[in-house]
Amino acid sequence: MTTLNEVAELAGVTAATVSNVLRNRGKVGEQTRLRVLAAVDTLGYRPHLTARALAEGCAPTLALMVSSIANPFYPEFALAAERAARASGRFLIVCNTNEDVETGRAYLDQIAGSLSEGLLVMNAKLPMEELKKAQQRGAPVVLCMWEKPDAPPELPCIAVDFFAAGAIAGQHLIDLGHRHIAALVGSKKNGIHSERYKGYLSACTTSGLKHLECHTRYIQDSVEAGYESALVLLKTQPELTAIFATNDLPALGALNAAADLGLKVPEDISIIGITDIQWARLARPALTTVAVPTVSAAESAIKLLLELISKSIDGATMRVTETPQLVIRASTGVVKRSA
Amino acid sequence: MTTLNEVAELAGVTAATVSNVLRNRGKVGEQTRLRVLAAVDTLGYRPHLTARALAEGCAPTLALMVSSIANPFYPEFALAAERAARASGRFLIVCNTNEDVETGRAYLDQIAGSLSEGLLVMNAKLPMEELKKAQQRGAPVVLCMWEKPDAPPELPCIAVDFFAAGAIAGQHLIDLGHRHIAALVGSKKNGIHSERYKGYLSACTTSGLKHLECHTRYIQDSVEAGYESALVLLKTQPELTAIFATNDLPALGALNAAADLGLKVPEDISIIGITDIQWARLARPALTTVAVPTVSAAESAIKLLLELISKSIDGATMRVTETPQLVIRASTGVVKRSA
DNA sequence: GTGAAAGCGCTAACAG
DNA sequence: CTGTTAGCGCTTTCAC
């Protein structure tokens, strides 16, 4: 490996000077500049980022903590986050907590403030306490995709108005004439998806529609859970003409359940999700959903993190992304039956 | 930030001793050990990984270079790779080259040998030369998912027998009685997917079936390209009863094309892909495909990389994963029509 | 303009 | 068993 000193030696100068020309710092004579550049070139010198990080006091890396990068929602976010990080000259470390608090803690202990300069946290599985501790140790933390703009957390965050998303989805179904709607909530009662559900309920209330508690299911946020749940719902409650899911994954599962039951979508049953992941438009019928601004959320999150790092802002800032947008595709239609 | 020295001071010892305690190195007296541990605890000390990396000469990170982590195939690989890396005490940095050579080069220049201790490369978009240069600068490089076990590259790699995968897929279709099969090749002619196509052709030859050149299409490796291509093929060549795609993405696109054309799968047309990505089993009808051992390939790749790093092996080792396996689902069936 | 020197936080001999 | 002494490769004052 070539070091700064070797380059310096070849160029007949000192390391400090090489460092200066490489980062366009202090004014360096044109002569020496050229000589240094030549030396760098012939030696194929590349700065040692770890050494630089130590000297500068911070590493050029940001960490993204997710429960599993394989969750179909994350990759798009991760891609956008990586781009934004890259644009600021930083690298992105992916940390899969695997929904495990211990793993998450281990990551926090190890990277916060040493290997990585800041943290992007996607899943609230990590206790707020741990995150705050990590932050105190010197690594700013930004919570991405916070679900409740009304209840700001104690840490900086990028919030998405999921209540609105739920309301938009519900309203769409209601506008189509649906009166018997099932709700698939991708979390425990009062869990992470409850805002979306509340939004949906508010749409019902606004329209004078009474949502029956027996039509809602609290399930896992997965295609499989949505499938199983929808299967039972559709078989046992024939009055249903639509399904609202708090996320695309269960909605896609419901789509499959309908298909396997021989039900036509949207003729027999309308289905709507939230997020607009890639699969949504690729499914058949393509899924109607409420699109969440994933890319801009990722960019805002990185931006906020960088501001926190450079200390140009302070405290628990919260920024809300653009409001989610209804994307009408083929899985929802005007109600045909009445019950 | 708490440093080793501060801990040492509190414990009334020297930094070296604290270091020893923390890594269970040289024998330390039980007394001091306890005192040190207590100091670590009260101060909430966490080792500074960057400093450690500099001192040890290598960072505890591995880099995964992919064209886009959002490609539905990568996340699963990345997840497995991250786990394996983690198991060895290392972190995973995700590098999206975005199919751009410049971006790839920039990454190589910056992380190889300094920020990261080794590289996992997924897409051969990067010139072999660049990769070898990076390797010479001190960072072992492992090529993942090499497509041609018969033609080992000049760098260590994990190869998958894609020729076999293609042959298995072709044979399956032939066994079902299909005689007019279209081939969707997800790369340019003689491109990255050509082995898969050759495997398919060999199955045809073995069975005395003649594959017509006019039935093959060289396209992008995407759902969209598969969709467009299949749409045209199915409309213009009614004799076709099956479609073989070199990858699941185009196969899924073909599935959608069939659906939009009102064709029933597999009654009217059978479709098979290669890889077995998540969506394959979630599509309706679920996609029959030839599963590639993604997880074990990722694990092998990390293992090989670690061996290279510890110098326990040398040269351009090639390891081949288990042979791909046929996964029969609902998108293929016995041929109904004869042409 | 360029060089000298100190130090980032930790590890790794080697002494004692 | 524990302390001392050197660095790892780079940045950054501060002199010259």
XYZ file of C-alpha atoms (C1' of nucleotides) in Angstrom:
710
model
C 0.000 0.000 0.000
C 1.273 3.437 -0.889
C 1.251 6.022 1.862
C 1.322 9.766 1.895
C 4.954 9.714 2.975
C 6.030 7.650 0.026
C 4.331 10.064 -2.304
C 5.954 12.945 -0.480
C 9.342 11.371 -0.759
C 8.986 10.767 -4.466
C 7.851 14.322 -5.007
C 10.614 15.654 -2.831
C 8.236 17.349 -0.435
C 6.670 16.566 2.897
C 3.471 14.721 3.713
C 1.745 17.897 4.789
C 2.204 19.367 1.363
C 0.888 16.306 -0.382
C -2.107 16.394 1.886
C -2.605 20.022 0.982
C -2.545 19.538 -2.754
C -4.847 16.528 -2.504
C -7.504 18.493 -0.695
C -6.864 21.853 -2.292
C -6.074 23.342 1.034
C -3.337 25.855 1.760
C -1.925 27.409 -1.369
C 0.676 25.232 -2.906
C 3.098 26.313 -5.615
C 2.071 25.245 -9.068
C 5.424 23.562 -9.503
C 5.139 21.347 -6.443
C 1.497 20.723 -7.103
C 2.312 19.172 -10.438
C 5.188 17.187 -9.031
C 3.004 15.832 -6.260
C 0.207 14.948 -8.637
C 2.673 13.107 -10.824
C 3.983 11.168 -7.858
C 0.452 10.283 -6.780
C -0.195 9.032 -10.250
C 2.894 6.912 -10.747
C 2.513 5.388 -7.308
C -1.210 4.857 -7.720
C -1.761 6.410 -4.333
C -5.188 6.291 -2.720
C -5.844 7.994 0.601
C -6.414 5.647 3.481
C -9.894 6.536 4.615
C -9.567 4.918 8.002
C -6.494 6.941 8.832
C -8.165 10.058 7.592
C -11.224 9.276 9.654
C -9.149 8.936 12.779
C -7.357 12.185 12.139
C -10.513 14.044 11.297
C -12.451 12.549 14.126
C -15.204 10.968 12.101
C -15.684 8.227 9.566
C -17.242 8.875 6.176
C -20.026 6.409 6.777
C -23.662 6.483 7.735
C -25.526 3.465 9.027
C -28.994 2.377 8.017
C -30.711 0.171 10.551
C -33.573 -1.918 9.276
C -35.166 -5.100 10.495
C -34.403 -6.880 7.240
C -33.176 -5.412 4.032
C -35.047 -8.209 2.267
C -38.381 -6.704 3.233
C -39.650 -5.524 -0.146
C -40.134 -2.053 1.159
C -36.606 -1.296 2.264
C -34.517 -1.767 -0.857
C -36.019 1.252 -2.555
C -35.450 3.321 0.518
C -31.937 1.981 0.926
C -31.124 2.758 -2.680
C -32.221 6.347 -2.326
C -30.457 6.687 1.006
C -27.248 5.310 -0.398
C -27.369 7.750 -3.285
C -27.908 10.681 -0.991
C -25.157 9.520 1.339
C -22.834 9.043 -1.586
C -23.599 12.520 -2.836
C -22.216 13.817 0.437
C -19.114 11.683 0.081
C -20.211 9.062 2.570
C -20.763 5.349 2.466
C -23.781 3.480 3.707
C -23.531 0.578 6.096
C -26.555 -1.660 6.197
C -27.480 -3.046 9.561
C -30.107 -5.749 9.683
C -31.432 -6.060 13.186
C -33.535 -8.999 12.207
C -36.206 -7.644 14.528
C -33.953 -8.560 17.386
C -33.284 -6.029 20.126
C -29.986 -7.638 21.057
C -28.687 -7.446 17.526
C -29.800 -3.864 17.341
C -28.077 -3.001 20.563
C -24.906 -4.694 19.416
C -24.932 -2.584 16.284
C -25.539 0.600 18.186
C -22.738 -0.153 20.601
C -20.293 -0.832 17.864
C -20.891 1.666 15.166
C -22.462 4.695 16.760
C -19.898 7.427 16.860
C -16.949 5.339 15.846
C -17.406 3.456 12.637
C -20.305 5.543 11.548
C -20.971 9.194 11.871
C -24.715 8.991 12.081
C -27.644 6.583 12.143
C -30.764 6.201 10.100
C -33.259 4.065 11.950
C -36.183 2.530 10.136
C -37.878 0.237 12.584
C -38.902 1.362 15.988
C -38.112 -2.048 17.389
C -35.165 -0.511 19.163
C -36.005 0.999 22.517
C -35.903 4.776 22.382
C -33.567 4.648 25.361
C -30.891 2.793 23.473
C -31.116 5.184 20.589
C -30.780 8.165 22.841
C -27.763 6.632 24.486
C -26.163 6.080 21.122
C -26.889 9.658 20.245
C -25.296 10.880 23.427
C -22.214 8.917 22.564
C -21.852 11.193 19.589
C -23.769 9.805 16.663
C -26.847 11.719 15.587
C -29.864 9.490 15.078
C -32.709 10.112 12.675
C -35.896 8.112 12.801
C -37.224 7.498 9.309
C -40.848 7.020 8.430
C -42.193 8.040 11.767
C -45.861 7.138 11.784
C -47.292 9.821 14.017
C -46.678 13.429 13.081
C -48.948 14.348 15.975
C -46.733 12.709 18.523
C -43.144 13.643 17.787
C -40.665 11.233 19.313
C -37.755 12.391 21.414
C -35.389 12.107 18.511
C -35.139 13.903 15.188
C -37.326 12.222 12.607
C -38.859 12.229 9.178
C -42.541 11.631 9.527
C -45.073 10.446 7.019
C -48.697 11.310 7.479
C -49.952 7.762 7.606
C -53.206 8.884 9.152
C -53.884 10.744 5.933
C -52.835 7.711 3.918
C -55.368 5.579 5.747
C -58.047 8.202 5.314
C -57.356 8.505 1.596
C -57.546 4.755 1.140
C -60.770 4.516 3.103
C -62.328 7.423 1.287
C -61.482 5.886 -2.071
C -63.303 2.701 -1.141
C -66.253 4.620 0.205
C -66.408 6.780 -2.897
C -66.701 3.627 -4.929
C -69.788 2.728 -2.973
C -68.357 0.144 -0.630
C -70.184 -0.193 2.643
C -68.872 -3.472 3.968
C -65.145 -3.179 4.219
C -62.670 -5.389 5.991
C -59.545 -3.888 7.529
C -56.248 -5.724 7.661
C -54.014 -3.996 10.166
C -50.373 -4.987 9.817
C -49.467 -4.704 13.458
C -50.873 -5.335 16.896
C -53.752 -3.255 18.094
C -52.380 0.220 18.874
C -49.198 -0.919 17.208
C -47.183 0.769 14.545
C -49.940 0.732 11.937
C -52.649 2.082 14.153
C -52.465 5.598 12.730
C -53.237 4.238 9.301
C -56.182 2.369 10.696
C -57.389 5.420 12.568
C -57.187 7.384 9.366
C -59.317 4.800 7.674
C -61.828 4.866 10.509
C -62.021 8.626 10.324
C -62.944 8.360 6.662
C -65.738 5.986 7.627
C -66.959 8.304 10.330
C -66.877 11.295 8.035
C -69.054 9.426 5.602
C -71.384 8.210 8.270
C -70.263 4.666 7.741
C -70.022 2.386 10.720
C -67.037 0.073 10.557
C -67.719 -3.178 12.380
C -65.005 -4.302 14.731
C -65.562 -7.865 13.550
C -64.307 -6.794 10.158
C -60.843 -5.867 11.320
C -57.917 -8.193 11.845
C -54.642 -7.403 13.538
C -52.003 -9.400 11.738
C -48.352 -9.588 10.781
C -47.189 -7.194 8.129
C -46.635 -9.835 5.476
C -48.087 -11.275 2.305
C -48.676 -14.574 4.049
C -50.573 -13.114 6.972
C -52.687 -11.011 4.634
C -53.422 -14.084 2.579
C -54.506 -16.252 5.486
C -56.533 -13.533 7.037
C -58.301 -12.545 3.838
C -59.050 -16.165 3.068
C -60.975 -16.561 6.302
C -62.618 -13.177 6.082
C -63.839 -13.698 2.539
C -65.135 -17.161 3.261
C -66.947 -16.323 6.461
C -68.199 -12.811 5.775
C -69.755 -12.821 2.334
C -71.152 -9.334 2.760
C -67.691 -7.849 2.335
C -67.080 -6.028 -0.934
C -63.737 -4.470 -0.155
C -60.576 -4.878 1.853
C -58.445 -2.067 3.199
C -54.952 -3.118 4.234
C -52.596 -0.859 6.152
C -49.731 -1.964 3.947
C -49.155 -3.333 0.474
C -47.819 -6.671 1.642
C -51.055 -7.846 3.297
C -53.006 -6.264 0.444
C -51.070 -8.355 -2.027
C -51.776 -11.386 0.127
C -55.469 -10.540 0.021
C -55.237 -10.301 -3.749
C -53.909 -13.831 -3.838
C -56.565 -15.057 -1.446
C -59.262 -13.649 -3.702
C -57.655 -15.297 -6.717
C -57.428 -18.655 -4.989
C -61.039 -18.371 -3.887
C -62.089 -17.739 -7.464
C -63.233 -14.244 -6.626
C -62.742 -11.605 -9.271
C -60.971 -8.390 -8.362
C -62.332 -5.779 -8.470
C -65.728 -7.115 -9.621
C -66.332 -9.239 -6.543
C -63.969 -7.613 -4.151
C -61.936 -4.398 -4.146
C -58.556 -4.285 -2.452
C -56.388 -1.333 -1.498
C -53.040 -1.044 0.268
C -50.638 1.644 1.417
C -47.059 2.381 0.350
C -46.844 1.540 -3.332
C -43.954 -0.868 -3.321
C -42.636 -2.190 -6.627
C -44.805 -5.264 -6.604
C -47.951 -3.223 -6.309
C -47.980 -2.232 -9.954
C -46.630 -5.591 -11.053
C -49.344 -7.675 -9.425
C -52.334 -8.800 -11.497
C -54.639 -7.104 -11.129
C -52.289 -4.232 -10.345
C -52.835 -2.986 -6.818
C -54.512 0.290 -6.063
C -52.631 1.858 -3.201
C -51.720 5.074 -1.426
C -48.165 5.907 -2.373
C -45.776 6.989 0.315
C -42.918 9.244 -0.841
C -40.182 6.728 -0.167
C -37.420 8.333 -2.128
C -37.948 11.816 -0.854
C -38.258 10.480 2.676
C -34.875 8.815 2.305
C -33.350 11.963 0.935
C -34.835 14.111 3.657
C -33.619 11.678 6.263
C -30.062 11.839 4.999
C -30.268 15.584 4.714
C -31.496 15.928 8.261
C -28.804 13.579 9.486
C -26.119 15.588 7.768
C -27.407 18.786 9.278
C -27.354 17.173 12.672
C -23.806 16.024 12.072
C -22.631 19.433 11.044
C -24.526 20.818 14.008
C -26.264 23.341 11.837
C -29.476 22.473 13.633
C -30.249 21.052 17.007
C -32.848 19.333 19.069
C -35.517 16.908 18.066
C -36.508 18.316 14.721
C -39.386 16.669 12.935
C -40.014 17.017 9.251
C -43.074 15.722 7.511
C -42.901 14.468 3.947
C -45.356 15.311 1.243
C -48.780 13.808 1.800
C -49.244 10.288 0.435
C -51.032 10.080 -2.902
C -53.756 7.782 -4.112
C -52.642 5.606 -7.010
C -55.623 4.035 -8.669
C -54.901 0.824 -10.485
C -56.933 -2.254 -11.201
C -57.719 -3.733 -7.818
C -60.492 -1.368 -6.842
C -63.771 -0.689 -8.577
C -67.311 0.444 -8.094
C -69.251 -1.857 -5.831
C -71.432 -4.313 -7.723
C -73.305 -6.076 -4.982
C -75.195 -4.653 -2.097
C -75.637 -6.625 1.080
C -16.593 10.315 23.977
C -14.861 8.102 26.465
C -11.433 6.843 25.519
C -9.298 3.980 26.641
C -7.108 6.350 28.594
C -9.964 7.722 30.583
C -11.015 4.233 31.516
C -7.433 3.403 32.395
C -7.149 6.443 34.584
C -10.354 5.685 36.440
C -9.242 2.112 36.974
C -5.804 3.208 38.021
C -4.054 1.250 35.309
C -2.675 1.944 31.865
C -4.389 1.830 28.511
C -2.596 -1.328 27.494
C -4.079 -3.180 30.407
C -7.566 -2.003 29.660
C -7.075 -3.102 26.099
C -5.964 -6.487 27.342
C -8.932 -6.895 29.597
C -11.333 -5.953 26.866
C -9.987 -8.444 24.383
C -9.090 -11.198 26.843
C -5.513 -11.040 25.756
C -2.512 -11.270 28.049
C -3.381 -12.572 31.473
C -4.661 -9.877 33.708
C -5.089 -10.101 37.447
C -8.631 -10.781 38.547
C -8.514 -7.713 40.748
C -7.570 -5.293 38.011
C -9.853 -7.003 35.562
C -12.813 -6.269 37.777
C -11.699 -2.734 38.403
C -11.294 -2.121 34.697
C -14.637 -3.639 33.887
C -16.245 -1.444 36.489
C -14.604 1.629 35.025
C -15.732 0.653 31.544
C -19.210 0.295 32.861
C -19.484 3.525 34.765
C -17.977 5.464 31.903
C -20.062 3.666 29.301
C -16.955 3.107 27.261
C -17.185 1.709 23.729
C -14.067 0.978 21.714
C -13.487 3.314 18.816
C -13.536 1.000 15.843
C -11.838 3.416 13.491
C -8.890 3.813 15.818
C -8.722 0.093 16.277
C -8.860 -0.423 12.553
C -5.956 1.919 12.002
C -3.890 0.223 14.661
C -4.715 -3.245 13.449
C -4.232 -2.342 9.839
C -7.684 -3.258 8.635
C -11.248 -2.137 9.055
C -13.957 -4.517 10.225
C -16.015 -3.990 7.112
C -16.707 -5.794 3.892
C -18.192 -4.143 0.845
C -20.904 -5.538 -1.366
C -20.975 -4.054 -4.842
C -24.209 -4.423 -6.738
C -25.750 -2.507 -9.584
C -28.816 -1.664 -7.540
C -29.821 -3.037 -4.197
C -33.420 -2.491 -5.293
C -33.191 -5.239 -7.865
C -35.475 -7.842 -6.307
C -32.762 -10.423 -6.458
C -30.140 -8.678 -4.392
C -31.857 -8.048 -1.094
C -31.985 -11.716 -0.242
C -28.357 -12.094 -1.125
C -27.429 -8.974 0.791
C -29.303 -10.171 3.844
C -27.459 -13.475 3.873
C -24.150 -11.764 3.187
C -24.674 -9.303 5.980
C -25.456 -12.110 8.396
C -22.352 -14.000 7.448
C -20.232 -10.866 7.666
C -21.718 -10.067 11.039
C -20.952 -13.553 12.259
C -17.299 -12.810 11.613
C -17.541 -9.524 13.458
C -17.627 -7.393 10.348
C -20.016 -4.839 8.940
C -21.369 -4.718 5.430
C -21.163 -1.635 3.276
C -23.547 -1.578 0.355
C -22.237 -0.046 -2.825
C -24.709 0.601 -5.602
C -22.859 1.120 -8.834
C -26.046 1.914 -10.615
C -24.644 0.048 -13.609
C -22.190 2.855 -14.019
C -18.515 2.087 -14.478
C -17.442 5.462 -13.133
C -19.391 5.011 -9.939
C -17.954 1.559 -9.576
C -14.449 2.814 -10.073
C -14.997 5.570 -7.551
C -16.086 3.012 -5.005
C -13.152 0.774 -5.694
C -10.715 3.638 -5.374
C -12.100 4.726 -2.101
C -12.914 1.683 -0.132
C -10.670 -1.081 -1.380
C -8.039 -1.706 1.213
C -8.796 1.241 3.385
C -12.372 1.503 4.494
C -13.133 -2.064 3.664
C -11.109 -5.160 4.059
C -12.550 -7.060 1.155
C -15.003 -6.814 -1.714
C -17.950 -8.882 -2.830
C -18.778 -8.088 -6.427
C -22.119 -9.083 -7.860
C -22.290 -7.570 -11.287
C -19.566 -8.018 -13.803
C -20.185 -4.532 -15.098
C -16.856 -3.505 -13.636
C -13.880 -4.161 -15.865
C -11.828 -7.083 -14.605
C -8.814 -4.785 -14.780
C -10.180 -2.394 -12.224
C -11.029 -5.202 -9.895
C -7.585 -6.672 -10.153
C -6.049 -3.311 -9.454
C -8.180 -2.969 -6.363
C -7.087 -6.387 -5.294
C -3.467 -5.497 -5.750
C -3.970 -2.508 -3.544
C -4.719 -4.940 -0.781
C -8.388 -5.803 -0.771
C -9.297 -9.332 -1.770
C -12.113 -9.461 -4.304
C -14.632 -12.252 -4.696
C -16.932 -12.457 -7.662
C -20.332 -13.747 -6.650
C -22.679 -15.672 -8.873
C -20.216 -16.239 -11.634
C -22.156 -17.628 -14.561
C -19.597 -19.838 -16.203
C -17.991 -22.560 -14.122
C -16.270 -23.697 -17.305
C -14.471 -20.432 -17.763
C -13.072 -19.366 -14.412
C -12.327 -15.655 -14.268
C -9.008 -14.304 -13.124
C -10.340 -13.588 -9.701
C -11.643 -15.805 -6.929
C -15.329 -16.503 -7.391
C -18.408 -18.365 -6.360
C -19.951 -19.887 -9.438
C -23.435 -21.139 -10.040
C -24.055 -23.717 -12.689
C -26.464 -21.664 -14.732
C -26.005 -23.909 -17.727
C -27.541 -26.680 -15.646
C -30.298 -24.324 -14.523
C -31.180 -23.585 -18.137
C -31.086 -27.253 -19.018
C -33.327 -28.181 -16.107
C -35.849 -25.528 -17.069
C -35.841 -26.600 -20.695
C -36.139 -30.251 -19.818
C -39.103 -29.571 -17.559
C -40.949 -27.869 -20.385
C -40.066 -30.634 -22.806
C -41.155 -33.297 -20.337
C -44.532 -31.621 -20.207
C -44.834 -32.104 -23.925
C -44.041 -28.603 -25.112
C -42.570 -28.417 -28.571
C -42.945 -24.751 -29.409
C -41.117 -22.808 -26.794
C -40.101 -19.171 -26.774
C -36.909 -18.113 -25.037
C -36.555 -14.793 -23.263
C -32.882 -14.125 -22.703
C -32.249 -11.412 -20.146
C -29.074 -10.057 -21.677
C -27.494 -9.357 -25.026
C -26.591 -12.248 -27.235
C -23.521 -13.904 -25.711
C -24.111 -11.721 -22.704
C -24.300 -12.660 -19.082
C -27.301 -14.949 -19.464
C -25.995 -16.884 -22.418
C -24.979 -19.900 -20.379
C -28.529 -20.291 -19.195
C -29.742 -20.118 -22.746
C -27.132 -22.599 -23.895
C -28.258 -24.948 -21.161
C -31.791 -24.638 -22.398
C -30.704 -25.283 -25.975
C -28.786 -28.355 -24.891
C -31.946 -29.749 -23.344
C -33.697 -29.207 -26.675
C -30.912 -30.910 -28.566
C -30.853 -33.832 -26.181
C -34.534 -34.352 -26.778
C -34.208 -33.966 -30.509
C -36.154 -30.750 -30.383
C -35.222 -27.968 -32.720
C -35.447 -24.527 -31.179
C -36.229 -21.869 -33.730
C -34.087 -18.793 -33.573
C -37.167 -16.703 -34.285
C -38.524 -17.804 -30.945
C -35.794 -16.217 -28.920
C -35.570 -12.618 -27.786
C -32.603 -10.860 -26.240
C -33.983 -8.351 -23.801
C -33.337 -6.428 -20.614
C -33.439 -8.390 -17.416
C -36.628 -6.824 -16.132
C -40.313 -7.457 -15.622
C -41.158 -4.741 -18.108
C -38.964 -6.092 -20.886
C -40.302 -9.594 -20.327
C -43.810 -8.238 -20.470
C -43.373 -6.336 -23.719
C -41.514 -9.132 -25.364
C -43.970 -11.825 -24.340
C -46.874 -9.676 -25.461
C -45.519 -9.525 -28.997
C -44.427 -13.128 -29.059
C -47.768 -14.452 -27.872
C -49.692 -12.300 -30.275
C -47.630 -13.037 -33.338
C -46.624 -16.646 -32.804
C -49.746 -18.539 -31.757
C -48.025 -21.893 -32.042
C -46.123 -21.200 -28.830
C -47.218 -23.207 -25.810
C -44.452 -22.292 -23.424
C -41.980 -19.583 -22.519
C -38.577 -20.164 -21.001
C -37.033 -17.073 -19.419
C -33.439 -16.910 -18.251
C -34.525 -15.084 -15.142
C -37.575 -14.725 -12.941
C -38.083 -11.051 -13.677
C -38.842 -11.498 -17.405
C -40.782 -14.663 -16.559
C -42.980 -12.664 -14.219
C -43.420 -10.120 -16.976
C -44.484 -12.885 -19.329
C -46.989 -14.041 -16.737
C -48.531 -10.591 -16.760
C -48.547 -10.463 -20.533
C -50.432 -13.730 -20.654
C -52.908 -12.433 -18.097
C -53.469 -9.205 -19.987
C -53.948 -11.163 -23.189
C -56.589 -13.288 -21.532
C -54.482 -16.401 -21.848
C -54.687 -18.922 -19.075
C -51.508 -20.093 -17.432
C -50.661 -22.925 -17.588
C -53.592 -24.159 -19.702
C -52.791 -21.972 -22.701
C -49.206 -21.168 -22.020
C -46.596 -22.496 -19.595
C -43.962 -20.163 -18.194
C -40.756 -20.936 -16.345
C -37.996 -18.759 -14.955
C -34.689 -19.119 -13.149
C -33.610 -17.978 -9.673
C -36.673 -18.287 -7.453
C -36.860 -14.801 -6.086
C -39.476 -14.022 -3.459
C -42.057 -12.856 -5.933
C -41.960 -16.136 -7.791
C -44.044 -17.967 -5.248
C -46.193 -14.938 -4.569
C -47.292 -14.407 -8.155
C -50.589 -15.815 -9.342
C -50.277 -18.348 -10.749
C -47.152 -18.989 -8.705
C -44.126 -19.214 -10.935
C -42.395 -22.482 -11.678
C -38.689 -21.777 -11.645
C -35.238 -23.228 -11.168
C -34.037 -22.141 -7.748
C -30.530 -20.836 -7.392
C -28.974 -21.291 -3.940
C -28.817 -17.608 -3.114
C -28.252 -17.866 0.581
C -25.570 -20.481 0.412
C -23.874 -18.593 -2.412
C -23.751 -15.514 -0.200
C -22.375 -17.496 2.691
C -19.772 -19.174 0.531
C -18.766 -15.853 -0.910
C -18.186 -14.337 2.509
C -16.368 -17.449 3.626
C -14.082 -17.354 0.627
C -13.459 -13.670 1.129
C -12.513 -14.212 4.752
C -10.120 -16.972 3.810
C -8.557 -14.697 1.263
C -8.237 -11.977 3.867
C -6.599 -14.263 6.373
C -4.412 -15.536 3.556
C -5.235 -19.105 4.361
C -5.690 -19.726 0.657
C -4.355 -18.041 -2.394
C -4.843 -17.583 -6.099
C -8.000 -17.514 -8.128
C -10.036 -20.129 -6.331
C -13.387 -21.002 -7.797
C -16.124 -22.693 -5.846
C -19.323 -23.935 -7.361
C -22.544 -23.904 -5.378
C -24.997 -26.741 -5.222
C -26.802 -27.359 -8.487
C -29.955 -25.302 -9.001
C -33.196 -27.132 -8.279
C -36.449 -27.252 -10.141
C -39.337 -25.799 -8.164
C -42.601 -26.754 -9.759
C -45.442 -24.391 -9.025
C -48.499 -23.384 -10.939
C -47.209 -21.700 -14.071
C -46.275 -24.814 -15.994
C -48.439 -27.706 -17.067
C -48.857 -30.447 -19.604
C -49.287 -29.111 -23.083
C -52.904 -28.981 -24.188
C -52.669 -27.879 -27.758
C -50.494 -29.187 -30.508
C -49.476 -26.988 -33.356
C 4.658 28.229 -0.076
C 6.490 24.409 2.620
C 8.172 21.813 6.625
C 8.115 20.170 11.468
C 5.632 18.269 15.055
C 1.863 16.733 17.599
C -1.953 13.817 17.927
C -6.616 11.129 16.594
C -7.623 6.215 19.923
C -6.027 1.955 19.907
C -2.780 -2.144 19.507
C 1.405 -4.644 19.924
C 5.870 -5.750 21.176
C 8.906 -5.698 24.863
C 10.431 -4.577 29.541
C 10.159 -4.899 34.086
C 0.815 -9.543 35.571
C 1.290 -4.516 34.202
C 3.591 -0.405 32.245
C 6.387 1.726 28.486
C 7.139 2.727 23.988
C 6.157 2.976 19.313
C 3.622 3.462 15.755
C -0.961 2.780 12.125
C -1.630 6.974 7.934
C -3.361 11.184 7.835
C -4.592 16.092 9.234
C -3.557 20.288 11.175
C -1.694 24.120 13.577
C 2.224 26.901 13.603
C 6.810 28.224 12.436
C 10.210 29.246 8.909
